[in-house]
């Protein structure tokens, strides 16, 4: 029987992220997918700024920036008349903007990134069954050469809405389906609308309800869009898969160019001709959320755990963050140095996120984004997934009222850091890019060198050495007489972004979320904060 630390089932963006992050953290894993080859479909297209930050930390953002196109905003048209224009403009403290990238390109980039760790997707390999015991999981795989048994310490199910891992775990996947059926098409058009803007055109019937809709998301290429619209009667299908989960692309007759052109003739803001149909499909939408993200040694991520309307491009991005949250925790568990309850924190942190995303996208699908009132910056930050936080997590310190960011929130970036051997400024994210926890001391002229050193030594020991420690020096702080790495906050941007007090310490997790603020830091306080994550080993 073959053995591995972690078996990842499903090689979409979520499974590939899980496998790549496990390998980056030094964990042996296998990733299998039942399909013989990747699908060349532009299913998930929108890439949120937070996902770009994740890819930055993973070391693959440059490749994504080379391939993606900017998503500047959305143009709305109602009953043939121009409506509001939405510009997706974020404040300058956010390092990346909204982008569009076909899912097949995302998968290719992640596959190439994973191959850099010497791990390749095993295609044409289908999971047949999984059985777990107190010490591991026995997985039965169907391959081209016959059946194969694998022994894994953990299994991560990234196998989509019809997840076999979820079914084997006996987890509930409650929710419902929207009655409407839709179709997708990857086409080119010859209109002269502004590039980089999505298009949403709707028509209202006599009863005032929307009875026709066209949504176009820009893709790389001249005049190229992924278009979604209501399916015509001749392509409508009754029923769904046998498991009752009606979600995603459907088999059967695919829409033709004439079907898409007919919708454009009704709803396009300008007369236009569609051409170069690359692929098309009909699809249905459901909204469901699994009751638990973990069942023993089985974990779920992505569509296996949550499905919902595609409004706001939240699904793939949420799944990627599921995997990003889970991988570093599994790595500590595999090493045998994770605290009791570390793996349970995956459900505690990510299930509320899934519930919020499902609820919000359902509201937006039925009533539009104005269903969630608020100022535009907050709405955009939420859609960009920059407001995802874990304030109730057992892994983070209680909030102290010291201001933002609070423990559990995303650790913000800042610019203008200076390092002694570099003639150019650094970003804080440059210091946080490693696969370990990071401890940042905000040091001013009155901060005792010996105290910082004593705290750092205690923290490093508790974290089994898996901790990067930096002193972020205030503009007027003298050069310290120690061997800790330093960066100078020359313009005070770190102090401003973190509301940092003199001598305060910040503990940042490998997934870029703040685990705690310590003012004043003490060896005992830092050890206690780290013990939430690290066991005695």
Coordinates of C-alpha atoms in Angstrom, one line a residue:
X1 CA 0.0 0.0 0.0
X2 CA 1.4 3.4 -1.0
X3 CA 1.7 6.0 1.8
X4 CA 1.6 9.7 1.8
X5 CA 1.1 12.4 4.4
X6 CA -1.9 14.1 2.7
X7 CA -4.0 13.0 -0.3
X8 CA -5.6 15.9 -2.1
X9 CA -8.6 14.9 -4.2
X10 CA -9.4 17.3 -7.1
X11 CA -7.0 19.3 -9.2
X12 CA -9.0 22.5 -9.7
X13 CA -7.7 25.8 -8.4
X14 CA -8.5 24.8 -4.8
X15 CA -6.9 21.4 -4.8
X16 CA -3.8 22.8 -6.6
X17 CA -3.5 25.5 -4.0
X18 CA -3.8 23.0 -1.2
X19 CA -1.1 20.7 -2.8
X20 CA 1.3 23.6 -3.6
X21 CA 1.0 25.0 -0.1
X22 CA 1.5 21.6 1.5
X23 CA 4.7 21.2 -0.5
X24 CA 5.9 24.7 0.3
X25 CA 5.5 23.8 4.0
X26 CA 7.5 20.6 3.4
X27 CA 4.7 18.1 3.5
X28 CA 4.6 15.0 1.3
X29 CA 1.3 14.9 -0.6
X30 CA -0.3 13.4 -3.7
X31 CA -3.0 15.1 -5.8
X32 CA -5.4 13.1 -8.0
X33 CA -8.1 14.1 -10.4
X34 CA -10.5 11.8 -12.2
X35 CA -10.3 13.8 -15.5
X36 CA -7.6 12.7 -18.0
X37 CA -6.8 16.3 -18.9
X38 CA -7.6 19.8 -17.6
X39 CA -10.8 21.3 -18.9
X40 CA -10.3 24.3 -21.2
X41 CA -13.2 26.3 -19.7
X42 CA -13.3 29.8 -18.5
X43 CA -15.6 28.9 -15.6
X44 CA -14.3 31.0 -12.7
X45 CA -12.8 34.2 -14.1
X46 CA -12.7 36.9 -11.4
X47 CA -9.5 37.1 -9.3
X48 CA -9.9 39.1 -6.1
X49 CA -7.1 41.4 -4.7
X50 CA -6.8 39.1 -1.7
X51 CA -6.1 36.1 -3.9
X52 CA -3.4 38.1 -5.6
X53 CA -1.9 38.7 -2.1
X54 CA -2.1 34.9 -1.5
X55 CA -0.3 34.3 -4.8
X56 CA 2.3 36.8 -3.8
X57 CA 3.0 35.0 -0.6
X58 CA 3.1 31.7 -2.5
X59 CA 5.6 33.0 -4.9
X60 CA 3.5 32.9 -8.1
X61 CA 2.0 36.4 -8.4
X62 CA 4.4 37.5 -11.2
X63 CA 3.1 34.7 -13.5
X64 CA -0.5 35.7 -12.7
X65 CA 0.2 39.4 -13.4
X66 CA 1.7 38.4 -16.8
X67 CA -1.5 36.6 -17.8
X68 CA -4.4 38.4 -16.2
X69 CA -6.3 41.5 -17.4
X70 CA -7.5 44.3 -15.1
X71 CA -11.1 44.5 -14.1
X72 CA -11.8 48.2 -13.9
X73 CA -15.5 48.0 -13.0
X74 CA -18.9 47.3 -14.4
X75 CA -21.3 49.1 -16.7
X76 CA -25.0 48.6 -16.0
X77 CA -27.8 48.9 -18.5
X78 CA -31.4 48.6 -17.6
X79 CA -34.1 48.2 -20.2
X80 CA -31.8 49.5 -22.9
X81 CA -30.8 52.6 -21.0
X82 CA -27.4 53.2 -19.3
X83 CA -27.5 52.8 -15.6
X84 CA -24.9 53.5 -12.9
X85 CA -21.2 52.9 -13.6
X86 CA -19.3 51.1 -10.9
X87 CA -15.5 51.7 -10.7
X88 CA -13.6 49.1 -8.8
X89 CA -11.1 51.5 -7.2
X90 CA -9.3 50.5 -4.1
X91 CA -7.2 52.7 -1.8
X92 CA -3.5 52.8 -2.4
X93 CA -2.7 50.7 0.7
X94 CA -4.0 47.7 -1.2
X95 CA -1.1 46.3 -3.3
X96 CA -3.3 44.6 -6.0
X97 CA -6.4 45.4 -7.9
X98 CA -9.3 43.3 -9.3
X99 CA -8.4 41.1 -12.2
X100 CA -9.9 38.6 -14.7
X101 CA -8.2 35.3 -15.6
X102 CA -9.8 32.2 -17.2
X103 CA -9.9 29.3 -14.8
X104 CA -7.9 27.1 -17.2
X105 CA -5.1 29.6 -17.1
X106 CA -5.3 29.8 -13.3
X107 CA -5.1 26.0 -13.2
X108 CA -2.1 25.9 -15.6
X109 CA -0.2 28.5 -13.5
X110 CA -0.9 26.6 -10.2
X111 CA 0.1 23.3 -11.9
X112 CA 3.4 24.7 -13.1
X113 CA 4.0 26.2 -9.6
X114 CA 3.3 22.8 -8.0
X115 CA 5.7 21.1 -10.4
X116 CA 8.4 23.4 -9.1
X117 CA 8.2 21.3 -5.9
X118 CA 8.5 18.1 -7.8
X119 CA 4.8 17.2 -7.4
X120 CA 2.6 16.5 -10.4
X121 CA -1.2 15.9 -10.8
X122 CA -2.1 12.3 -11.2
X123 CA -4.8 12.5 -13.8
X124 CA -7.3 9.8 -14.7
X125 CA -7.2 8.7 -11.1
X126 CA -10.6 8.6 -9.4
X127 CA -11.3 8.2 -5.7
X128 CA -13.6 5.2 -5.1
X129 CA -13.8 5.2 -1.3
X130 CA -12.2 6.4 1.9
X131 CA -12.2 4.9 5.3
X132 CA -10.6 6.5 8.3
X133 CA -9.4 5.1 11.6
X134 CA -7.6 6.8 14.6
X135 CA -4.2 6.7 12.8
X136 CA -5.0 7.5 9.2
X137 CA -7.1 7.1 6.1
X138 CA -7.3 4.3 3.6
X139 CA -8.2 5.5 0.2
X140 CA -9.1 3.3 -2.7
X141 CA -8.3 4.8 -6.1
X142 CA -9.3 3.7 -9.6
X143 CA -6.5 4.2 -12.2
X144 CA -5.9 3.2 -15.8
X145 CA -3.9 0.2 -14.6
X146 CA -6.4 -1.0 -12.0
X147 CA -7.3 -0.2 -8.4
X148 CA -4.7 1.1 -5.9
X149 CA -4.8 1.5 -2.2
X150 CA -3.3 4.6 -0.5
X151 CA -2.6 5.2 3.1
X152 CA -2.7 8.9 4.1
X153 CA -2.6 10.7 7.4
X154 CA -5.2 13.2 6.1
X155 CA -7.4 13.6 3.0
X156 CA -8.5 17.0 1.7
X157 CA -11.6 16.9 -0.5
X158 CA -11.4 19.6 -3.2
X159 CA -13.6 17.5 -5.5
X160 CA -16.4 19.9 -6.1
X161 CA -20.1 20.2 -5.5
X162 CA -20.7 16.4 -5.9
X163 CA -17.8 15.6 -3.5
X164 CA -17.2 11.9 -2.8
X165 CA -15.1 12.9 0.2
X166 CA -18.0 14.8 1.7
X167 CA -20.4 11.9 1.1
X168 CA -17.9 9.4 2.6
X169 CA -17.6 11.7 5.7
X170 CA -21.4 11.6 6.1
X171 CA -21.7 15.4 6.2
X172 CA -24.8 17.3 5.4
X173 CA -24.9 19.7 2.4
X174 CA -28.0 21.7 3.0
X175 CA -29.5 24.4 0.8
X176 CA -31.6 24.7 -2.3
X177 CA -31.4 25.4 -6.1
X178 CA -32.4 28.4 -8.1
X179 CA -35.1 27.5 -10.6
X180 CA -33.5 29.4 -13.4
X181 CA -31.2 27.8 -15.9
X182 CA -28.4 29.7 -17.6
X183 CA -25.8 29.3 -20.3
X184 CA -22.2 30.4 -20.7
X185 CA -20.2 31.2 -23.8
X186 CA -16.6 32.4 -24.4
X187 CA -16.9 34.7 -27.4
X188 CA -15.6 37.8 -29.1
X189 CA -17.7 40.8 -29.9
X190 CA -17.0 44.0 -32.0
X191 CA -18.6 46.7 -29.8
X192 CA -16.5 49.7 -28.7
X193 CA -17.5 49.7 -25.0
X194 CA -14.6 50.5 -22.6
X195 CA -12.1 47.7 -22.2
X196 CA -11.7 46.1 -18.8
X197 CA -15.3 46.7 -17.7
X198 CA -17.9 44.0 -17.1
X199 CA -21.3 44.5 -18.6
X200 CA -24.6 43.7 -17.0
X201 CA -27.8 44.3 -19.0
X202 CA -31.2 43.5 -17.7
X203 CA -34.8 43.8 -18.9
X204 CA -37.9 44.0 -16.8
X205 CA -41.2 42.5 -17.6
X206 CA -44.6 44.0 -17.1
X207 CA -44.6 42.9 -13.5
X208 CA -41.4 44.9 -12.8
X209 CA -39.3 41.8 -12.4
X210 CA -36.1 41.0 -14.3
X211 CA -37.1 38.6 -17.1
X212 CA -33.9 38.7 -19.2
X213 CA -30.2 39.2 -18.3
X214 CA -26.8 39.4 -19.9
X215 CA -23.6 39.4 -17.9
X216 CA -20.2 39.8 -19.7
X217 CA -16.8 39.5 -18.0
X218 CA -13.7 40.6 -19.9
X219 CA -11.1 38.0 -20.7
X220 CA -7.6 38.3 -22.2
X221 CA -7.9 39.1 -25.9
X222 CA -9.5 41.7 -28.1
X223 CA -13.2 42.0 -27.5
X224 CA -13.3 38.7 -25.7
X225 CA -15.8 38.0 -22.9
X226 CA -17.3 35.2 -20.9
X227 CA -21.0 35.8 -21.3
X228 CA -23.8 34.3 -19.1
X229 CA -27.5 34.6 -19.8
X230 CA -30.8 32.8 -19.4
X231 CA -31.0 29.6 -21.3
X232 CA -33.5 29.4 -24.2
X233 CA -36.4 26.9 -23.9
X234 CA -34.9 24.6 -26.5
X235 CA -31.8 24.0 -24.3
X236 CA -33.6 23.8 -21.0
X237 CA -33.3 20.5 -19.2
X238 CA -35.4 18.8 -16.5
X239 CA -33.9 17.3 -13.4
X240 CA -30.3 17.2 -12.3
X241 CA -27.7 14.7 -11.1
X242 CA -28.6 11.8 -8.9
X243 CA -27.3 13.3 -5.7
X244 CA -29.8 16.2 -5.9
X245 CA -27.1 18.9 -6.0
X246 CA -28.0 21.0 -9.1
X247 CA -24.9 23.1 -9.6
X248 CA -22.3 23.9 -12.2
X249 CA -21.9 23.0 -15.9
X250 CA -24.3 20.5 -17.3
X251 CA -23.9 17.8 -20.0
X252 CA -26.1 17.7 -23.0
X253 CA -26.6 20.0 -26.0
X254 CA -24.2 23.0 -25.8
X255 CA -25.4 26.5 -26.7
X256 CA -24.4 27.5 -30.2
X257 CA -23.3 31.0 -31.4
X258 CA -26.8 31.7 -32.6
X259 CA -28.2 31.3 -29.1
X260 CA -25.8 33.8 -27.8
X261 CA -26.3 36.2 -30.7
X262 CA -30.1 36.1 -30.0
X263 CA -29.5 37.4 -26.4
X264 CA -27.1 40.0 -27.7
X265 CA -29.7 41.2 -30.2
X266 CA -32.1 41.7 -27.3
X267 CA -29.8 43.1 -24.6
X268 CA -26.5 44.3 -25.9
X269 CA -25.9 48.0 -25.2
X270 CA -24.7 48.4 -28.8
X271 CA -25.5 46.4 -32.0
X272 CA -22.7 43.8 -32.1
X273 CA -21.8 40.5 -33.8
X274 CA -20.5 37.6 -31.8
X275 CA -17.8 35.3 -33.1
X276 CA -15.0 32.9 -32.2
X277 CA -17.0 30.8 -29.8
X278 CA -14.4 28.8 -27.9
X279 CA -16.7 26.9 -25.6
X280 CA -20.2 27.0 -24.2
X281 CA -22.4 25.2 -21.7
X282 CA -25.6 25.3 -19.8
X283 CA -25.5 25.5 -16.0
X284 CA -27.5 25.7 -12.9
X285 CA -27.0 27.5 -9.6
X286 CA -27.5 26.2 -6.1
X287 CA -26.7 27.6 -2.7
X288 CA -25.5 25.0 -0.1
X289 CA -23.1 24.9 2.9
X290 CA -21.7 21.8 4.5
X291 CA -22.4 21.5 8.2
X292 CA -18.7 20.8 9.1
X293 CA -15.5 21.4 7.2
X294 CA -13.7 18.6 9.1
X295 CA -14.7 15.0 9.9
X296 CA -11.8 13.4 11.7
X297 CA -9.0 13.1 9.2
X298 CA -11.2 14.3 6.3
X299 CA -11.3 18.0 5.3
X300 CA -13.4 19.8 2.7
X301 CA -12.5 22.9 0.8
X302 CA -14.0 25.0 -2.1
X303 CA -17.2 23.8 -3.8
X304 CA -17.1 20.6 -1.8
X305 CA -17.9 22.8 1.2
X306 CA -19.9 25.7 -0.2
X307 CA -21.7 26.5 -3.4
X308 CA -23.5 29.7 -4.3
X309 CA -24.3 32.1 -7.1
X310 CA -21.3 33.4 -9.1
X311 CA -22.2 37.0 -8.2
X312 CA -19.1 39.0 -7.3
X313 CA -16.6 36.2 -8.3
X314 CA -16.5 34.9 -4.7
X315 CA -16.4 31.1 -5.1
X316 CA -13.0 30.2 -6.5
X317 CA -11.4 32.9 -4.4
X318 CA -13.0 31.7 -1.2
X319 CA -11.9 28.1 -2.0
X320 CA -8.3 29.2 -2.5
X321 CA -8.4 30.9 0.9
X322 CA -9.9 27.7 2.4
X323 CA -6.8 25.8 1.1
X324 CA -4.4 28.5 2.2
X325 CA -5.9 28.5 5.7
X326 CA -5.7 24.7 6.0
X327 CA -2.3 23.8 4.5
X328 CA -0.1 25.4 7.2
X329 CA -2.1 23.8 9.9
X330 CA -1.9 20.4 8.4
X331 CA 1.9 20.9 8.0
X332 CA 2.2 21.5 11.8
X333 CA 0.0 18.5 12.5
X334 CA 2.1 16.3 10.2
X335 CA 5.3 17.5 12.0
X336 CA 3.7 16.6 15.3
X337 CA 4.1 20.1 16.8
X338 CA 0.6 21.5 16.4
X339 CA -1.4 22.3 19.5
X340 CA -4.5 20.3 20.5
X341 CA -7.4 21.8 18.6
X342 CA -5.3 23.3 15.8
X343 CA -7.0 21.4 13.1
X344 CA -10.4 22.1 14.6
X345 CA -9.7 25.8 14.0
X346 CA -10.1 25.2 10.3
X347 CA -13.8 24.7 10.7
X348 CA -14.1 27.4 13.4
X349 CA -12.4 30.0 11.0
X350 CA -13.6 29.0 7.6
X351 CA -17.2 27.9 8.1
X352 CA -18.4 31.4 9.2
X353 CA -16.7 32.8 6.1
X354 CA -18.5 30.2 3.9
X355 CA -21.8 31.0 5.5
X356 CA -21.3 34.8 5.0
X357 CA -20.4 34.3 1.3
X358 CA -23.3 32.0 0.6
X359 CA -25.8 34.4 2.2
X360 CA -24.3 37.5 0.6
X361 CA -24.2 36.1 -2.9
X362 CA -27.8 34.8 -2.7
X363 CA -28.9 38.3 -1.6
X364 CA -27.0 39.9 -4.4
X365 CA -28.3 37.4 -7.0
X366 CA -31.9 38.2 -5.9
X367 CA -31.7 41.9 -5.2
X368 CA -28.4 43.2 -6.4
X369 CA -25.4 44.6 -4.5
X370 CA -27.5 47.4 -3.0
X371 CA -29.1 44.6 -0.9
X372 CA -26.1 45.2 1.4
X373 CA -25.9 48.9 2.3
X374 CA -22.7 50.6 3.2
X375 CA -20.1 53.0 1.9
X376 CA -18.5 52.1 -1.4
X377 CA -15.0 51.5 0.0
X378 CA -16.4 49.0 2.6
X379 CA -18.4 47.2 -0.1
X380 CA -15.4 47.0 -2.4
X381 CA -13.1 45.7 0.4
X382 CA -15.7 43.1 1.2
X383 CA -16.0 42.0 -2.4
X384 CA -12.2 42.0 -2.6
X385 CA -12.2 39.6 0.4
X386 CA -9.9 41.9 2.3
X387 CA -12.3 42.0 5.3
X388 CA -12.2 38.3 5.9
X389 CA -11.2 37.8 9.5
X390 CA -11.2 35.3 12.4
X391 CA -11.8 37.3 15.5
X392 CA -13.5 34.4 17.3
X393 CA -10.8 31.9 16.4
X394 CA -9.2 29.9 19.2
X395 CA -5.8 30.6 17.7
X396 CA -5.9 34.4 18.1
X397 CA -5.5 36.6 21.1
X398 CA -8.5 38.5 22.4
X399 CA -8.9 42.0 21.0
X400 CA -7.5 44.7 23.4
X401 CA -9.2 47.7 21.9
X402 CA -5.9 49.0 20.6
X403 CA -7.3 49.7 17.2
X404 CA -7.1 48.1 13.8
X405 CA -5.9 45.6 12.8
X406 CA -7.4 43.5 15.6
X407 CA -6.3 39.9 16.2
X408 CA -7.7 37.7 13.5
X409 CA -7.9 40.4 10.8
X410 CA -5.8 40.5 7.7
X411 CA -2.3 41.9 8.4
X412 CA -2.1 45.0 6.1
X413 CA 0.7 45.8 3.8
X414 CA 2.7 49.0 4.0
X415 CA 5.5 50.6 2.0
X416 CA 8.6 52.6 2.7
X417 CA 10.6 50.2 4.8
X418 CA 14.3 50.6 4.6
X419 CA 17.0 47.9 5.0
X420 CA 20.7 48.6 5.6
X421 CA 22.0 46.7 2.5
X422 CA 19.3 47.8 0.0
X423 CA 19.1 51.0 -2.0
X424 CA 15.4 50.6 -2.6
X425 CA 12.4 50.6 -0.2
X426 CA 10.6 47.4 0.9
X427 CA 7.0 46.5 1.5
X428 CA 6.0 44.8 4.8
X429 CA 4.7 41.9 2.7
X430 CA 8.4 41.3 1.7
X431 CA 9.0 40.3 5.3
X432 CA 5.9 38.2 5.6
X433 CA 6.4 36.1 2.5
X434 CA 7.9 33.1 4.2
X435 CA 6.0 29.9 5.2
X436 CA 6.4 30.5 8.9
X437 CA 4.9 32.8 11.6
X438 CA 6.4 36.2 11.8
X439 CA 7.0 38.3 14.9
X440 CA 7.3 42.0 14.4
X441 CA 8.6 44.3 17.2
X442 CA 7.9 48.0 16.8
X443 CA 11.1 49.5 18.4
X444 CA 11.6 53.1 19.3
X445 CA 14.4 54.9 21.1
X446 CA 13.2 53.8 24.5
X447 CA 12.7 50.1 23.8
X448 CA 15.4 48.1 25.7
X449 CA 17.5 45.9 23.4
X450 CA 17.8 43.1 26.0
X451 CA 14.1 42.9 26.5
X452 CA 13.4 42.4 22.8
X453 CA 16.1 39.7 22.6
X454 CA 14.7 37.9 25.6
X455 CA 11.2 37.9 24.1
X456 CA 12.4 36.8 20.7
X457 CA 14.4 33.8 22.2
X458 CA 11.3 32.6 24.2
X459 CA 9.1 32.9 21.1
X460 CA 11.5 31.1 18.8
X461 CA 11.7 28.2 21.3
X462 CA 8.0 27.9 21.6
X463 CA 7.5 27.9 17.8
X464 CA 10.1 25.2 17.4
X465 CA 12.2 27.6 15.3
X466 CA 9.4 28.1 12.8
X467 CA 9.3 31.8 13.4
X468 CA 10.8 34.8 11.6
X469 CA 11.6 37.7 13.9
X470 CA 12.1 41.4 12.8
X471 CA 12.5 44.6 14.5
X472 CA 10.7 47.4 12.7
X473 CA 12.5 50.6 13.8
X474 CA 10.8 53.9 14.4
X475 CA 12.2 56.7 12.3
X476 CA 14.2 58.1 15.2
X477 CA 15.2 54.8 16.8
X478 CA 19.0 54.2 17.0
X479 CA 20.5 51.2 15.3
X480 CA 20.1 48.3 17.8
X481 CA 23.1 46.3 19.2
X482 CA 21.7 42.9 18.4
X483 CA 21.6 40.4 15.6
X484 CA 17.9 40.4 14.9
X485 CA 17.0 41.4 11.3
X486 CA 15.7 45.0 11.2
X487 CA 13.8 47.3 8.8
X488 CA 13.3 51.0 9.4
X489 CA 9.9 52.5 9.2
X490 CA 11.3 55.6 7.7
X491 CA 8.1 57.3 6.7
X492 CA 6.0 56.0 9.6
X493 CA 3.7 53.9 7.3
X494 CA 4.0 50.8 9.5
X495 CA 3.1 52.8 12.6
X496 CA 0.1 54.2 10.8
X497 CA -1.1 51.0 9.2
X498 CA -0.9 49.0 12.5
X499 CA -1.6 51.8 15.0
X500 CA 1.6 50.6 16.5
X501 CA 2.6 51.7 20.0
X502 CA 6.2 52.0 21.1
X503 CA 7.6 48.5 21.9
X504 CA 4.5 46.7 20.7
X505 CA 4.8 43.2 19.2
X506 CA 2.7 41.8 16.4
X507 CA 2.4 38.0 15.7
X508 CA 1.4 37.3 12.1
X509 CA 0.4 33.8 10.9
X510 CA 1.6 32.1 7.7
X511 CA -1.7 32.9 6.1
X512 CA -1.2 36.6 6.6
X513 CA -3.7 37.1 9.5
X514 CA -2.8 38.7 12.8
X515 CA -2.6 36.2 15.6
X516 CA -2.0 38.7 18.4
X517 CA -0.9 42.2 19.6
X518 CA 1.3 42.3 22.6
X519 CA 1.8 45.6 24.5
X520 CA 4.0 45.5 26.3
X521 CA 5.4 42.2 25.0
X522 CA 6.6 39.8 27.6
X523 CA 8.2 36.3 27.2
X524 CA 5.2 34.8 29.1
X525 CA 2.7 36.6 26.9
X526 CA 4.3 35.6 23.6
X527 CA 4.7 32.0 24.8
X528 CA 1.0 31.9 25.7
X529 CA 0.0 33.4 22.3
X530 CA 2.1 30.9 20.4
X531 CA 0.9 27.9 22.5
X532 CA -2.5 28.5 20.9
X533 CA -1.0 27.1 17.7
X534 CA 2.2 25.2 18.7
X535 CA 2.3 22.1 20.9
X536 CA 5.2 20.9 23.0
X537 CA 6.3 18.5 20.2

